[in-house]
């Protein structure tokens, strides 16, 4: 199947995101509110995670094994990452829009975050772990990276209790669109 990458990127640039339903039918979705991971002093994490970070058990990589991160994110009882969406992520990756931010323990993939970068926006699509704390360390290290690279925001799309522990907060569509317009004026690079 042929995909129009420019049209897909434009969909994300307008504030929509792709998801498959339970029958693997892919559709664009929007939301009245979005969940953002703070890139300022509001970002926080449990003290127990600081101990893990201090132990330096994990190393961080970007796009070392993109396909394994996509597979890890899709490997759930119920997933919205259909085979078609996996193919789209691969094409976005090949065209410099999709990234995997990974944690490794030795030569084993511990966890990762799958995201799309457009301008100064990091749009987090999914995260997973194989080794406890793998995705949490990825979250902390990714936020550090996004701050260093002057990203405007980190979009986590939908709130959950796990993200709340990191200081995630909701913004309405009007504020989200305003931030998105700011982000589209930037030329931030993850790598």
CSV table of C-alpha atoms in Angstrom, one decimal:
chain,number,residue,atom,x,y,z
A,1,UNK,CA,0.0,0.0,0.0
A,2,UNK,CA,1.2,3.5,-0.8
A,3,UNK,CA,1.1,6.2,1.9
A,4,UNK,CA,1.4,9.9,1.5
A,5,UNK,CA,3.9,10.8,4.1
A,6,UNK,CA,3.5,14.5,3.7
A,7,UNK,CA,-0.3,14.2,4.3
A,8,UNK,CA,0.4,12.0,7.4
A,9,UNK,CA,2.8,14.6,8.8
A,10,UNK,CA,0.3,17.3,8.0
A,11,UNK,CA,-2.3,15.5,10.0
A,12,UNK,CA,0.0,15.4,13.1
A,13,UNK,CA,0.9,19.1,12.4
A,14,UNK,CA,-2.8,19.9,12.7
A,15,UNK,CA,-3.1,18.2,16.1
A,16,UNK,CA,-4.6,14.8,15.0
A,17,UNK,CA,-3.1,11.3,15.7
A,18,UNK,CA,-3.6,7.9,14.1
A,19,UNK,CA,-5.0,4.9,16.0
A,20,UNK,CA,-6.5,1.6,14.9
A,21,UNK,CA,-9.7,0.3,16.3
A,22,UNK,CA,-10.3,-3.3,17.5
A,23,UNK,CA,-10.8,-4.4,13.9
A,24,UNK,CA,-7.4,-2.8,12.9
A,25,UNK,CA,-9.2,0.0,11.0
A,26,UNK,CA,-7.0,3.0,11.0
A,27,UNK,CA,-8.5,6.5,11.6
A,28,UNK,CA,-7.4,10.0,12.6
A,29,UNK,CA,-8.4,11.2,16.0
A,30,UNK,CA,-8.5,14.5,17.8
A,31,UNK,CA,-9.1,15.4,21.4
A,32,UNK,CA,-10.7,18.2,23.3
A,33,UNK,CA,-7.8,18.1,25.7
A,34,UNK,CA,-4.3,16.7,25.4
A,35,UNK,CA,-1.8,15.5,28.0
A,36,UNK,CA,1.6,17.1,28.1
A,37,UNK,CA,4.7,16.0,29.9
A,38,UNK,CA,6.3,19.2,31.4
A,39,UNK,CA,9.7,20.2,30.1
A,40,UNK,CA,10.1,22.7,33.0
A,41,UNK,CA,10.3,22.4,36.8
A,42,UNK,CA,6.9,20.8,37.0
A,43,UNK,CA,8.4,17.5,35.7
A,44,UNK,CA,8.9,15.1,38.6
A,45,UNK,CA,9.5,11.5,39.3
A,46,UNK,CA,9.6,9.2,42.4
A,47,UNK,CA,12.7,9.2,44.6
A,48,UNK,CA,13.1,5.4,44.0
A,49,UNK,CA,13.6,6.2,40.3
A,50,UNK,CA,16.4,8.7,41.2
A,51,UNK,CA,18.2,5.7,42.9
A,52,UNK,CA,17.9,3.7,39.7
A,53,UNK,CA,19.2,6.6,37.7
A,54,UNK,CA,22.2,7.0,40.1
A,55,UNK,CA,23.0,3.3,39.6
A,56,UNK,CA,23.5,3.9,35.9
A,57,UNK,CA,22.2,0.4,35.1
A,58,UNK,CA,20.8,1.6,31.8
A,59,UNK,CA,22.3,3.3,28.8
A,60,UNK,CA,20.3,5.4,26.4
A,61,UNK,CA,20.1,5.3,22.6
A,62,UNK,CA,18.1,6.8,19.8
A,63,UNK,CA,16.9,4.7,16.9
A,64,UNK,CA,19.3,1.9,17.7
A,65,UNK,CA,16.5,-0.6,17.2
A,66,UNK,CA,13.5,1.3,16.0
A,67,UNK,CA,11.5,-1.8,14.9
A,68,UNK,CA,12.0,-3.5,18.2
A,69,UNK,CA,10.6,-0.5,20.0
A,70,UNK,CA,7.5,-0.4,17.7
A,71,UNK,CA,7.1,-4.1,18.3
A,72,UNK,CA,7.4,-3.7,22.1
A,73,UNK,CA,4.8,-0.9,22.0
A,74,UNK,CA,2.4,-3.0,20.0
A,75,UNK,CA,2.9,-6.2,22.1
A,76,UNK,CA,-0.2,-5.9,24.3
A,77,UNK,CA,-3.4,-7.7,24.7
A,78,UNK,CA,-5.3,-4.8,23.2
A,79,UNK,CA,-3.3,-2.5,21.0
A,80,UNK,CA,-4.1,0.4,18.8
A,81,UNK,CA,-0.9,-0.1,16.8
A,82,UNK,CA,-2.1,-2.2,13.9
A,83,UNK,CA,0.1,-3.8,11.3
A,84,UNK,CA,-0.8,-0.9,9.0
A,85,UNK,CA,0.2,1.7,11.6
A,86,UNK,CA,3.5,-0.2,12.2
A,87,UNK,CA,4.2,0.2,8.5
A,88,UNK,CA,3.4,3.9,8.7
A,89,UNK,CA,5.7,4.4,11.6
A,90,UNK,CA,8.5,2.7,9.6
A,91,UNK,CA,7.9,5.1,6.7
A,92,UNK,CA,7.9,8.1,9.1
A,93,UNK,CA,11.2,6.7,10.6
A,94,UNK,CA,12.7,6.4,7.1
A,95,UNK,CA,11.7,9.9,6.4
A,96,UNK,CA,13.1,11.4,9.6
A,97,UNK,CA,9.9,12.0,11.6
A,98,UNK,CA,9.5,8.9,13.9
A,99,UNK,CA,12.1,8.1,16.6
A,100,UNK,CA,12.6,5.5,19.2
A,101,UNK,CA,14.2,6.7,22.4
A,102,UNK,CA,15.5,3.6,24.0
A,103,UNK,CA,17.0,2.3,27.3
A,104,UNK,CA,19.4,-0.7,27.2
A,105,UNK,CA,20.8,-2.9,29.9
A,106,UNK,CA,24.0,-4.3,28.4
A,107,UNK,CA,22.9,-5.6,25.0
A,108,UNK,CA,19.2,-6.1,26.0
A,109,UNK,CA,16.5,-3.6,25.1
A,110,UNK,CA,15.1,-2.5,28.5
A,111,UNK,CA,12.3,-0.2,27.3
A,112,UNK,CA,11.6,2.7,25.0
A,113,UNK,CA,9.3,5.5,23.9
A,114,UNK,CA,8.1,5.8,20.3
A,115,UNK,CA,7.4,9.3,19.1
A,116,UNK,CA,7.1,11.6,16.2
A,117,UNK,CA,9.1,14.9,15.9
A,118,UNK,CA,7.6,17.8,13.9
A,119,UNK,CA,9.4,21.1,14.5
A,120,UNK,CA,9.7,21.6,18.2
A,121,UNK,CA,7.0,19.1,19.1
A,122,UNK,CA,7.7,15.6,20.4
A,123,UNK,CA,4.5,13.6,20.0
A,124,UNK,CA,4.7,10.5,22.1
A,125,UNK,CA,2.9,7.6,20.5
A,126,UNK,CA,3.6,4.8,23.0
A,127,UNK,CA,6.0,3.4,25.5
A,128,UNK,CA,6.9,0.0,26.8
A,129,UNK,CA,9.4,-1.9,29.0
A,130,UNK,CA,10.9,-5.3,29.2
A,131,UNK,CA,13.0,-4.7,32.2
A,132,UNK,CA,11.4,-2.9,35.2
A,133,UNK,CA,12.1,0.9,35.2
A,134,UNK,CA,13.3,0.7,31.6
A,135,UNK,CA,10.5,3.0,30.3
A,136,UNK,CA,10.7,5.3,33.3
A,137,UNK,CA,14.4,5.9,32.8
A,138,UNK,CA,13.7,6.5,29.1
A,139,UNK,CA,11.1,9.2,30.1
A,140,UNK,CA,13.5,11.0,32.4
A,141,UNK,CA,16.3,10.9,29.8
A,142,UNK,CA,14.0,11.9,27.0
A,143,UNK,CA,12.8,15.0,28.9
A,144,UNK,CA,16.4,16.0,29.6
A,145,UNK,CA,17.1,15.6,25.9
A,146,UNK,CA,14.0,17.6,24.8
A,147,UNK,CA,15.0,20.4,27.2
A,148,UNK,CA,18.6,20.5,25.9
A,149,UNK,CA,17.3,20.6,22.3
A,150,UNK,CA,14.8,23.4,23.1
A,151,UNK,CA,11.6,21.5,22.2
A,152,UNK,CA,8.4,23.4,22.8
A,153,UNK,CA,6.4,20.5,24.2
A,154,UNK,CA,6.2,16.7,24.8
A,155,UNK,CA,2.7,15.5,23.9
A,156,UNK,CA,1.7,12.3,25.6
A,157,UNK,CA,-1.8,12.5,24.1
A,158,UNK,CA,-3.9,10.9,26.8
A,159,UNK,CA,-3.6,11.0,30.6
A,160,UNK,CA,-3.1,7.9,32.7
A,161,UNK,CA,-1.9,7.4,36.4
A,162,UNK,CA,1.6,6.5,35.2
A,163,UNK,CA,2.0,9.8,33.4
A,164,UNK,CA,0.5,11.8,36.3
A,165,UNK,CA,3.4,10.6,38.5
A,166,UNK,CA,5.7,12.6,36.2
A,167,UNK,CA,3.7,15.8,36.5
A,168,UNK,CA,1.8,15.3,33.3
A,169,UNK,CA,-1.0,17.9,32.9
A,170,UNK,CA,-3.9,18.5,30.5
A,171,UNK,CA,-4.3,21.5,28.2
A,172,UNK,CA,-7.4,22.4,26.2
A,173,UNK,CA,-7.5,22.2,22.4
A,174,UNK,CA,-7.1,26.0,22.0
A,175,UNK,CA,-3.9,26.1,24.1
A,176,UNK,CA,-2.6,22.9,22.4
A,177,UNK,CA,-3.1,24.5,19.0
A,178,UNK,CA,-1.3,27.6,20.1
A,179,UNK,CA,1.7,25.5,21.4
A,180,UNK,CA,1.6,23.5,18.2
A,181,UNK,CA,1.9,26.6,16.1
A,182,UNK,CA,4.9,27.7,18.1
A,183,UNK,CA,6.5,24.3,17.8
A,184,UNK,CA,6.0,24.3,14.0
A,185,UNK,CA,8.1,27.4,13.8
A,186,UNK,CA,11.1,25.6,15.3
A,187,UNK,CA,13.6,23.3,13.7
A,188,UNK,CA,14.5,21.1,16.7
A,189,UNK,CA,16.5,17.9,16.3
A,190,UNK,CA,16.4,14.9,18.6
A,191,UNK,CA,19.7,13.6,17.3
